[in-house]
CSV table of C-alpha atoms in Angstrom, one decimal:
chain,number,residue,atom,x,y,z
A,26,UNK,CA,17.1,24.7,96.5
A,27,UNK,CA,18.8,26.3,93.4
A,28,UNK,CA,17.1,28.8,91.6
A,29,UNK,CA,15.6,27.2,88.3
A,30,UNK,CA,17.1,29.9,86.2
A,31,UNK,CA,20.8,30.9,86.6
A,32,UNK,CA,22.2,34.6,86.5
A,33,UNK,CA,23.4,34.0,83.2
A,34,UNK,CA,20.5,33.2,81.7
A,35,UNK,CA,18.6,36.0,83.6
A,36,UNK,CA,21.1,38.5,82.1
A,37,UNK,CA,21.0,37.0,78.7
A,38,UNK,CA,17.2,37.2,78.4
A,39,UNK,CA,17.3,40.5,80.1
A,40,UNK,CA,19.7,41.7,77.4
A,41,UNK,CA,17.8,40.7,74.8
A,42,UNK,CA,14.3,42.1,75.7
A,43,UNK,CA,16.0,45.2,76.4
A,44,UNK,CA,17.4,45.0,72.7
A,45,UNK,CA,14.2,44.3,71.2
A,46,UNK,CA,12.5,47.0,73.4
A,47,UNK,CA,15.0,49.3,72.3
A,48,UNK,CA,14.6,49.1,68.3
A,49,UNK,CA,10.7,48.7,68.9
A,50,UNK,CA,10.8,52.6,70.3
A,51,UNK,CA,13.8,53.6,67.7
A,52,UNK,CA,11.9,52.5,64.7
A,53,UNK,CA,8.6,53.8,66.0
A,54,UNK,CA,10.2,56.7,66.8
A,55,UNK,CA,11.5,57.7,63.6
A,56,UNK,CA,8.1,56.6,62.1
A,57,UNK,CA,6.3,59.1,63.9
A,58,UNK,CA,9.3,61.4,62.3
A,59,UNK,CA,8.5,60.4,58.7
A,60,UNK,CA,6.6,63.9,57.6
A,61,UNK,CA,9.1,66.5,57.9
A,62,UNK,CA,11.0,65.0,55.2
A,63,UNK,CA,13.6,62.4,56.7
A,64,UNK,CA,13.3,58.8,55.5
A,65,UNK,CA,9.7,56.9,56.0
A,66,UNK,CA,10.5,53.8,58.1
A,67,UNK,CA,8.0,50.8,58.0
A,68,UNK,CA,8.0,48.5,61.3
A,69,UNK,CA,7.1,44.4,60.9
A,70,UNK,CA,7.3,41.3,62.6
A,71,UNK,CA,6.0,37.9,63.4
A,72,UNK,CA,6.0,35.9,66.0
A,73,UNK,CA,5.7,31.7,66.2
A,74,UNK,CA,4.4,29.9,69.1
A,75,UNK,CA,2.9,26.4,70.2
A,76,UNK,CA,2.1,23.6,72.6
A,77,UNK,CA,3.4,20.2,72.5
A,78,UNK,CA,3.0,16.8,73.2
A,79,UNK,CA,5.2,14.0,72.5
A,80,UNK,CA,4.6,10.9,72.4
A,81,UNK,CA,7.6,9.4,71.1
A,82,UNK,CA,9.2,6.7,73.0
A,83,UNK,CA,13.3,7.4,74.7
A,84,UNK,CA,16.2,6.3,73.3
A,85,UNK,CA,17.9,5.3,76.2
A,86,UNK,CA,16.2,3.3,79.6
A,87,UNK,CA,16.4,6.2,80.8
A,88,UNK,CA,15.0,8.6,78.8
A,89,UNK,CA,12.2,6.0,78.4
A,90,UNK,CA,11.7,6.6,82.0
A,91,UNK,CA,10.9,9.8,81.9
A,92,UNK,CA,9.1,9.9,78.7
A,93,UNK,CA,6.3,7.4,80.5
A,94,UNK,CA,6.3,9.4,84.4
A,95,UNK,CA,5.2,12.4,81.9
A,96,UNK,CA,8.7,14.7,82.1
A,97,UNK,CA,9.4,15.1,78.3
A,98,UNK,CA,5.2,14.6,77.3
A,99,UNK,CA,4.4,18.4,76.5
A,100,UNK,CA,5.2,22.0,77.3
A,101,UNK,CA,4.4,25.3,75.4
A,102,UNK,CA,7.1,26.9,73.6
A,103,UNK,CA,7.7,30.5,72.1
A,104,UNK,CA,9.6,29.6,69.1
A,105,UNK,CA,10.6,32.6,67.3
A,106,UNK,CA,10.0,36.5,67.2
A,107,UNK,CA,11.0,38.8,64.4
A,108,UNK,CA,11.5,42.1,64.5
A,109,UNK,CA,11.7,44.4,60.9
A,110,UNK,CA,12.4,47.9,59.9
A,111,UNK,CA,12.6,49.0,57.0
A,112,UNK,CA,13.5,52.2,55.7
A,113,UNK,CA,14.4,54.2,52.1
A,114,UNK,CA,17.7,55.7,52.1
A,115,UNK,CA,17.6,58.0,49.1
A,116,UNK,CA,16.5,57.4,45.7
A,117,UNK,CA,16.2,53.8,44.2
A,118,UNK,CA,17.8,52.6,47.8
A,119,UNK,CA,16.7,51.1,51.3
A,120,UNK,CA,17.8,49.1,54.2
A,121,UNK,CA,16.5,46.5,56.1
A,122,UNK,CA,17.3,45.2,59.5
A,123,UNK,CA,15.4,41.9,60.6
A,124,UNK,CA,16.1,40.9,64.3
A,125,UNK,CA,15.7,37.2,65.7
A,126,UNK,CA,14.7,36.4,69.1
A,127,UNK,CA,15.2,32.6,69.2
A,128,UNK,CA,15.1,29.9,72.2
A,129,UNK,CA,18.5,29.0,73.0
A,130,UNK,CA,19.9,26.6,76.1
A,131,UNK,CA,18.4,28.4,79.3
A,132,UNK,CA,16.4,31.3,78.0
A,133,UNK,CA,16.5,33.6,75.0
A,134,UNK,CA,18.9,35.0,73.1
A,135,UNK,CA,18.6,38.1,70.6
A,136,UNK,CA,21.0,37.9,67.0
A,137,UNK,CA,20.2,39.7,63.8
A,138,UNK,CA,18.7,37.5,60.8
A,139,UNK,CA,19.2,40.3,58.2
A,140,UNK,CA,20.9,43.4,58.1
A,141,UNK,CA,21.4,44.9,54.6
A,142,UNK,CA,21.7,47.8,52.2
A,143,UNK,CA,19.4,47.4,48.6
A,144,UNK,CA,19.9,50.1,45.5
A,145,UNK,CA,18.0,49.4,42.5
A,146,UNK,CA,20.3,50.3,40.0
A,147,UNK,CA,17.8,49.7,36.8
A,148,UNK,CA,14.6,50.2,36.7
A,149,UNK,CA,13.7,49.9,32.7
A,150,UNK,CA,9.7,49.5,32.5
A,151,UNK,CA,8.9,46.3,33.8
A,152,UNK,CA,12.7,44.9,34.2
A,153,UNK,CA,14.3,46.0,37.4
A,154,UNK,CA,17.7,44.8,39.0
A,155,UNK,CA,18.8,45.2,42.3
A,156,UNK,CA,22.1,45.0,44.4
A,157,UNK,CA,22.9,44.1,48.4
A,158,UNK,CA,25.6,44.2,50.5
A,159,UNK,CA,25.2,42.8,53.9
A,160,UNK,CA,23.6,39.9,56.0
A,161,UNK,CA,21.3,38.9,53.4
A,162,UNK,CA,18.6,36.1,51.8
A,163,UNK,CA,20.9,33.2,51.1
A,164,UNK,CA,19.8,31.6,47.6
A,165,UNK,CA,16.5,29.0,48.4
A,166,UNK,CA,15.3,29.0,51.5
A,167,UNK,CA,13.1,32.3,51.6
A,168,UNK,CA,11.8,31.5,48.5
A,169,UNK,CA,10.6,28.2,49.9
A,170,UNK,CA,9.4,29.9,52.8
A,171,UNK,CA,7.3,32.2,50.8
A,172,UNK,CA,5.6,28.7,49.8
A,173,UNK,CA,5.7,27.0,53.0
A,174,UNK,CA,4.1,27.9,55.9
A,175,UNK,CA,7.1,28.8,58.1
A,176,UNK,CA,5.2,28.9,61.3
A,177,UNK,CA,4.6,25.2,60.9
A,178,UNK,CA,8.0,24.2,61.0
A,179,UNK,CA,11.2,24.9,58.8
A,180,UNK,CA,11.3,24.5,55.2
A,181,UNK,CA,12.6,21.5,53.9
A,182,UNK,CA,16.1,22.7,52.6
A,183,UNK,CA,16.5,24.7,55.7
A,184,UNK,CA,15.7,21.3,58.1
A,185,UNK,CA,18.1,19.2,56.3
A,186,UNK,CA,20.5,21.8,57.0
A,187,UNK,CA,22.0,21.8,53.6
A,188,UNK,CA,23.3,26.0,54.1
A,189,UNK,CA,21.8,29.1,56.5
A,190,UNK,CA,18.8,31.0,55.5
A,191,UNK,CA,20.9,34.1,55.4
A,192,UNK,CA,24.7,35.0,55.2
A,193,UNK,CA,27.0,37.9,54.7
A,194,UNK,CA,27.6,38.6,51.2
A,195,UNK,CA,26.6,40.5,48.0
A,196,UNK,CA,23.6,39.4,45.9
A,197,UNK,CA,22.3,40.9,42.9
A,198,UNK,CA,18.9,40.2,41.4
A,199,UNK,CA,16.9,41.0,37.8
A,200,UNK,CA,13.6,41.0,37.6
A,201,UNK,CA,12.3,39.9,34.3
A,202,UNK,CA,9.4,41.7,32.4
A,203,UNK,CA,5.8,40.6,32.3
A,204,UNK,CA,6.4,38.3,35.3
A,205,UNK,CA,8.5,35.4,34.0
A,206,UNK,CA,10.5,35.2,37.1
A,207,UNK,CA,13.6,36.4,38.4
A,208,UNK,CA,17.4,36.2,39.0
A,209,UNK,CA,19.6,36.0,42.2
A,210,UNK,CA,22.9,35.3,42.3
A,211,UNK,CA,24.9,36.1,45.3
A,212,UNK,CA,28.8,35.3,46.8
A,213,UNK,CA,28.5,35.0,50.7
A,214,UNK,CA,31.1,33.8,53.8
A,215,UNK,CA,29.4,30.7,53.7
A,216,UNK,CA,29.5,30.5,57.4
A,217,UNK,CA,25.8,31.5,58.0
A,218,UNK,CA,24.2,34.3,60.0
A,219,UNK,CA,24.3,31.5,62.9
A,220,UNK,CA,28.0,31.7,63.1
A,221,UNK,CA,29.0,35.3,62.0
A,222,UNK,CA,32.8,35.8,63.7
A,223,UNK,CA,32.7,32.6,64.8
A,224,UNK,CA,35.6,31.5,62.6
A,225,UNK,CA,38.1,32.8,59.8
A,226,UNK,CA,37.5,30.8,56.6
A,227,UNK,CA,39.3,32.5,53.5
A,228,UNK,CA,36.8,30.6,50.9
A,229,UNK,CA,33.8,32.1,49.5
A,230,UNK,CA,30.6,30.0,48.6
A,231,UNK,CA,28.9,31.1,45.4
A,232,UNK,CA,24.6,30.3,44.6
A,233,UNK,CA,22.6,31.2,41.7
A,234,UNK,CA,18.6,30.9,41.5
A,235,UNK,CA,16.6,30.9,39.0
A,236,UNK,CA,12.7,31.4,39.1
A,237,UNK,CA,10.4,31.0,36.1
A,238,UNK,CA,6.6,31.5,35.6
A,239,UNK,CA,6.7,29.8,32.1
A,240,UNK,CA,2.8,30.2,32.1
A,241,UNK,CA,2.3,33.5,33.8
A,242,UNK,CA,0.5,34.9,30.8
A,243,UNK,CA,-1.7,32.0,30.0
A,244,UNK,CA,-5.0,31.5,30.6
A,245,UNK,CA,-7.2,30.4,32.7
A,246,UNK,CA,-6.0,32.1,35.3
A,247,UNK,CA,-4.8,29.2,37.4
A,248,UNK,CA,-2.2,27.8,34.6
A,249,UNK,CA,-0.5,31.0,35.7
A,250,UNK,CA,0.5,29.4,39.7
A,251,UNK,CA,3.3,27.2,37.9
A,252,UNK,CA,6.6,28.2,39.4
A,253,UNK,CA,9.8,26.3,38.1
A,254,UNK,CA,13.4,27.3,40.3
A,255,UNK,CA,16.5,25.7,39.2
A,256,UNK,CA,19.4,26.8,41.9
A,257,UNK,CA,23.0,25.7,42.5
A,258,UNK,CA,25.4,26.4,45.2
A,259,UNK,CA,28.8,26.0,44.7
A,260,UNK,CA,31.1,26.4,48.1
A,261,UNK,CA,34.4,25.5,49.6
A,262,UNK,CA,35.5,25.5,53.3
A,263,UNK,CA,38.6,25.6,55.2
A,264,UNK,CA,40.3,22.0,55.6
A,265,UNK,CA,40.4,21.0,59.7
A,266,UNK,CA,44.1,21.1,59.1
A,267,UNK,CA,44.5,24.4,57.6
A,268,UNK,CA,47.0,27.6,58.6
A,269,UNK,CA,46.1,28.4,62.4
A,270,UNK,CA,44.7,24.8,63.2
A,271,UNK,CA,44.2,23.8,66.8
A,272,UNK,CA,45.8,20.4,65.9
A,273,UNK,CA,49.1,21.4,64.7
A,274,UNK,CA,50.6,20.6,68.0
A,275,UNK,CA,49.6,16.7,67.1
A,276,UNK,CA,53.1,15.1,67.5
A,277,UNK,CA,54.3,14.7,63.8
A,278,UNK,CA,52.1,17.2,62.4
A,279,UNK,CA,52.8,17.5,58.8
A,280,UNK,CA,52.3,21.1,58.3
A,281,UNK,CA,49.0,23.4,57.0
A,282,UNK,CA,47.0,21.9,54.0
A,283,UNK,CA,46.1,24.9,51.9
A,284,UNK,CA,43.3,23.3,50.0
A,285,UNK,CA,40.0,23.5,50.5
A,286,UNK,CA,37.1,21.5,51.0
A,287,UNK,CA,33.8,21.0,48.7
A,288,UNK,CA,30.5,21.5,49.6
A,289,UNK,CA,28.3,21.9,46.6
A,290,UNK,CA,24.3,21.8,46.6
A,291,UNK,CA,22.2,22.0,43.7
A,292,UNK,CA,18.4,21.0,42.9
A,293,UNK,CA,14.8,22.2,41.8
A,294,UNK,CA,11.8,23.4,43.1
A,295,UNK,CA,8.6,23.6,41.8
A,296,UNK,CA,5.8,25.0,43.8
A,297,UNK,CA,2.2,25.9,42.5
A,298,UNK,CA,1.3,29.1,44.4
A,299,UNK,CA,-3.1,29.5,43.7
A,300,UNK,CA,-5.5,30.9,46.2
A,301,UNK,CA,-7.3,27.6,46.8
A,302,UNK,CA,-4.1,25.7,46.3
A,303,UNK,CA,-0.3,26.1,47.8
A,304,UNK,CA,2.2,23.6,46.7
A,305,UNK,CA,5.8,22.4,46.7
A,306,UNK,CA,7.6,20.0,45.4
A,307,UNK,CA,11.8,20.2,46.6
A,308,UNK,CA,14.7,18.0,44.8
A,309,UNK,CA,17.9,18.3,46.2
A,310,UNK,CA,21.9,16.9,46.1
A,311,UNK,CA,24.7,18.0,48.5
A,312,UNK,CA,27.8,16.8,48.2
A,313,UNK,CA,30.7,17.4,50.9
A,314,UNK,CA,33.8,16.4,51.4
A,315,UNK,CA,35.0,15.0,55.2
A,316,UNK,CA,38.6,14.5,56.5
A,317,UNK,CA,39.6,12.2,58.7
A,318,UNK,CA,43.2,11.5,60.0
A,319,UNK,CA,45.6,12.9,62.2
A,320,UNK,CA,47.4,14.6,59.6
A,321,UNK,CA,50.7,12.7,60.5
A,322,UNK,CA,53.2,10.3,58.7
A,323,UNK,CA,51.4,7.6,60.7
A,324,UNK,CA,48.2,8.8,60.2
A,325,UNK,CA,47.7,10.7,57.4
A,326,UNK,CA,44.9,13.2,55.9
A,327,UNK,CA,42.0,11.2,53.6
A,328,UNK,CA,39.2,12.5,52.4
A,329,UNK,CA,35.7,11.3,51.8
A,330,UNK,CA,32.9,12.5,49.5
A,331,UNK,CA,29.7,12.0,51.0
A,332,UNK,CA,26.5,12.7,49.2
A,333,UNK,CA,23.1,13.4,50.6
A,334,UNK,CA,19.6,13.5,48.9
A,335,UNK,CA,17.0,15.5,49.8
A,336,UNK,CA,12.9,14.8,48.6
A,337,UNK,CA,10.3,16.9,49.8
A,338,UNK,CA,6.6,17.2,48.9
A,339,UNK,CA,4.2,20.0,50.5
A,340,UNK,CA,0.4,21.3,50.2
A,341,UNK,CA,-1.7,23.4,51.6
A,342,UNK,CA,-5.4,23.0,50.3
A,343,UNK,CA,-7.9,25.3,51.3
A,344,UNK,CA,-11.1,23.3,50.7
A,345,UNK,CA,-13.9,25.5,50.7
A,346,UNK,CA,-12.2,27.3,48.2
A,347,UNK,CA,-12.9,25.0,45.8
A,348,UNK,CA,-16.6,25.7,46.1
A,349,UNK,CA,-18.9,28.1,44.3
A,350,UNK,CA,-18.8,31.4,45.9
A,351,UNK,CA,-15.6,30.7,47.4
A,352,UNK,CA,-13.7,33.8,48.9
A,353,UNK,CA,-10.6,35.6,46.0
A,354,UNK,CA,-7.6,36.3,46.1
A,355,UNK,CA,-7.9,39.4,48.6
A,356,UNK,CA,-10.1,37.6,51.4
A,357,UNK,CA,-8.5,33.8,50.8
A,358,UNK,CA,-10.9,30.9,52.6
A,359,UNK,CA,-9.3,30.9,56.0
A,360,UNK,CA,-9.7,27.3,56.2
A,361,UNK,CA,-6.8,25.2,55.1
A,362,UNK,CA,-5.8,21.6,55.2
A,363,UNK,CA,-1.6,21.1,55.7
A,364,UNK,CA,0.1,18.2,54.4
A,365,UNK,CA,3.8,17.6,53.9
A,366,UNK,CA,6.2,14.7,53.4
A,367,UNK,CA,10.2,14.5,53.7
A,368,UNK,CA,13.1,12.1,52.7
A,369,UNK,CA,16.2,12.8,53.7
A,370,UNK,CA,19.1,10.6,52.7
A,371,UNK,CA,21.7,12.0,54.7
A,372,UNK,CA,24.5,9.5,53.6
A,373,UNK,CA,23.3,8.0,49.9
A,374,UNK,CA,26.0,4.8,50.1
A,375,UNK,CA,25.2,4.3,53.9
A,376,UNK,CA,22.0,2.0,54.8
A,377,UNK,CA,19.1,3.7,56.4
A,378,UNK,CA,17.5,7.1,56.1
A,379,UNK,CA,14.9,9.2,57.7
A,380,UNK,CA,10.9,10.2,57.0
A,381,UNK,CA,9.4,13.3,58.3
A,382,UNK,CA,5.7,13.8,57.9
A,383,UNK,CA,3.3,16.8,58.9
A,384,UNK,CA,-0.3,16.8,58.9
A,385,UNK,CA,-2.8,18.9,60.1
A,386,UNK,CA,-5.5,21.9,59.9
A,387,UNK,CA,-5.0,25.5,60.1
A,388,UNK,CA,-7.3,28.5,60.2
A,389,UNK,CA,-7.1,32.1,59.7
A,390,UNK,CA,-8.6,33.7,62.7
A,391,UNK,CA,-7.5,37.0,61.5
A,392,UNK,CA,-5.7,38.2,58.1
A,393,UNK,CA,-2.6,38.8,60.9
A,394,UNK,CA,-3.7,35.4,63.0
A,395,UNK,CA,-3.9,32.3,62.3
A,396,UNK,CA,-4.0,29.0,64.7
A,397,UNK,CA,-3.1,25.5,63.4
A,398,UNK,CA,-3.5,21.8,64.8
A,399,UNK,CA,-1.1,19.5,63.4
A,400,UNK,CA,1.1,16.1,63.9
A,401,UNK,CA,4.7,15.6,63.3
A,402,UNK,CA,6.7,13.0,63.3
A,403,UNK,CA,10.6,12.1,62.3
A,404,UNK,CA,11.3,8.2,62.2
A,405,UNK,CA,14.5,6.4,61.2
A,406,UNK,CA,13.8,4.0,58.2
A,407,UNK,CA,15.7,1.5,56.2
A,408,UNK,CA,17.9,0.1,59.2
A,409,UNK,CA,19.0,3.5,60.3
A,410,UNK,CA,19.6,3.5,64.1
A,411,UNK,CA,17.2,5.2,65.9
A,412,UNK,CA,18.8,8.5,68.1
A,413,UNK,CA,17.1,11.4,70.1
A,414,UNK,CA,17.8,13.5,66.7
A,415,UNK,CA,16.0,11.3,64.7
A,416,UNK,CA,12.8,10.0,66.4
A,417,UNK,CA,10.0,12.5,67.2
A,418,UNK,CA,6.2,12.6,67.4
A,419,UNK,CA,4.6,15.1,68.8
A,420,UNK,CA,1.3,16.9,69.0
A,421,UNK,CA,1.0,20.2,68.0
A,422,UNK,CA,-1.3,23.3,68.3
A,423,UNK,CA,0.5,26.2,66.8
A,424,UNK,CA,0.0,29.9,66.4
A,425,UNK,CA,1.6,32.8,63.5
A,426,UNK,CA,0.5,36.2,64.6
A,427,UNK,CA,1.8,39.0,62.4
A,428,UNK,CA,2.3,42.5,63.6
């Protein structure tokens, strides 16, 4: 009987724990270190687990078979662990290096997430600006994060997959006084910290974001949640046909085509970020351009512009908040209710889009742990085919502990 796990995998998973266990004992190491003047270095990380059960039906007979004889119905997964160290690097500058152990196709695999140099170039009472160089935050989808509970499930601009959550680039960012907001604008490869090497694309992609608190001096207190974040991403990529394609041996081939292709994205977010009340609310556009052709006299290049929209409403409620002698800011009422709702029309001329819903309840067993029941489910609507890609409902019990 073959062995359930291949040598490959073996070795891949082996190479990654070693990896991991490697920069656990580095960064510990030079922590111990920190007193005799080198560089303090501050270790981090997270890690995202659950059990499933799905109760969706197949696609196919016979995935349907094995849906009902119990083979697809539920397993327990170790979705994510992340690794940080951070560390100064002389005055006004530091460096951080985030690794990602992520389930991949047989086993684990180990990649780095971010991996960049910051210097705080002003630092002018209570405006500050920053640069980075590196594999950094791309433009949105942290700061959605820092809203939505990430353990839970992606946030919504990183689920529709409308760019990575990190790339390699430059950013700069300004800090504005009396905590009005902020300002990041960045010029990244564009390919995503998924796909770093995996291709030569000459185009850069270029994202601003801007964050405002237009009420963060207000009172009450509360007013003072609002959070108002404008962003826009404006990228080209490579045409399939371009210098060094691997179909310019086609018969016919009409030569390179030099230009490049859009991809723009731009929306809004505005969250409400409150003790007693976390929400979201997430508008966004993308707008691509896709080929299609041979690239020959007999079949030439076209090009099609293909918009998507994106609607996404979250909340996380915290109930006994609410009531009178409810716990502040510093001990937050570890009971919260989760709630979120997602429209994603991935083709706006095309018929047919698709829902995804989440709803559950969470707890804080710990400020570092917290545990979270919760069902999910991702349906075709509007005569949109149902595919394995796009039907899901599942069962979940999750679990966030922070380290």
């Amino acid at each position: 009987m073959p062995d359930p796990m291949s040598r490959a995998t073996i070795s891949r998973f082996h190479r990654a724990a070693l990896a991991a266990a490697l920069a656990l004992t580095s960064a510990s190491a030079a922590h111990a270190q920190g007193g005799d003047g080198r560089p303090a270095v501050e270790l981090s990380g997270v890690l995202y687990g659950n059990f499933q059960y799905h109760v969706e039906p197949g696609t196919t007979p016979a995935e349907d078979a094995q849906v009902r004889a119990g083979l697809e119905r539920s397993q327990f997964s170790l979705e994510r662990a992340y690794l940080t160290v951070r560390a100064a690097a002389g005055e006004r500058a530091s460096v951080r290096v985030t690794s990602d152990l992520y389930r991949a196709d047989g086993g684990y695999e180990l990649r780095l997430k971010y991996g960049y140099l910051d210097y705080r170039f002003l630092e002018a009472g209570q405006t500050s600006a920053y640069a980075r160089v590196g594999l950094l935050q791309n433009v949105m989808i942290e700061h959605e994060e820092s809203f939505w509970p990430r353990w839970l499930g992606s946030a919504p601009l990183d689920r529709a997959g409308f760019f990575s959550s990190a790339d390699l680039g430059l950013a700069v960012g300004v800090t504005f006084p009396h905590r009005f907001g902020e300002l990041y604008a960045e010029v990244v490869n564009g390919q995503g910290f998924q796909h770093v090497g995996e291709a030569d694309d000459r185009f850069k992609d270029y994202a601003a974001r801007l964050t405002l608190r237009p009420l963060a001096n207000l009172e009450p207190a509360a007013l003072q949640a609002l959070v108002v974040s404008p962003w826009y991403y404006r990228g080209d990529t490579a045409s399939i046909f371009g210098p060094n394609s691997a179909l310019a041996d086609a018969p016919g081939y009409l030569g390179p085509v030099a230009e490049g292709r859009r991809r723009d994205r731009f929306g809004i977010f505005v969250g409400w970020d409150d003790p007693r009340l976390v929400a979201g609310l997430s508008v966004g556009r993308r707008e691509s351009d896709v080929e299609d052709g041979a690239n020959t006299a007999s079949s030439p290049v076209t090009v099609t512009r293909v918009s998507e929209k994106l609607i996404a409403a979250f909340a996380v409620v915290r109930p006994l908040a609410f009531v009178d002698g409810g716990r502040d800011d510093a001990h937050p009422s570890p009971l919260a209710i989760v709630l979120r709702y997602d429209r994603d029309d991935a083709d706006t001329v095309a018929p047919g889009r698709t829902r995804y819903v989440v709803a559950g309840v969470a707890y804080d067993l710990t400020p570092a742990i917290s545990v979270a029941l919760d069902y999910q489910e991702t349906l075709p609507e509007d005569g949109l085919p149902a595919t394995r890609a796009n039907t899901r409902q599942v069962y979940f019990a999750h679990f966030q502990a922070k380290f």
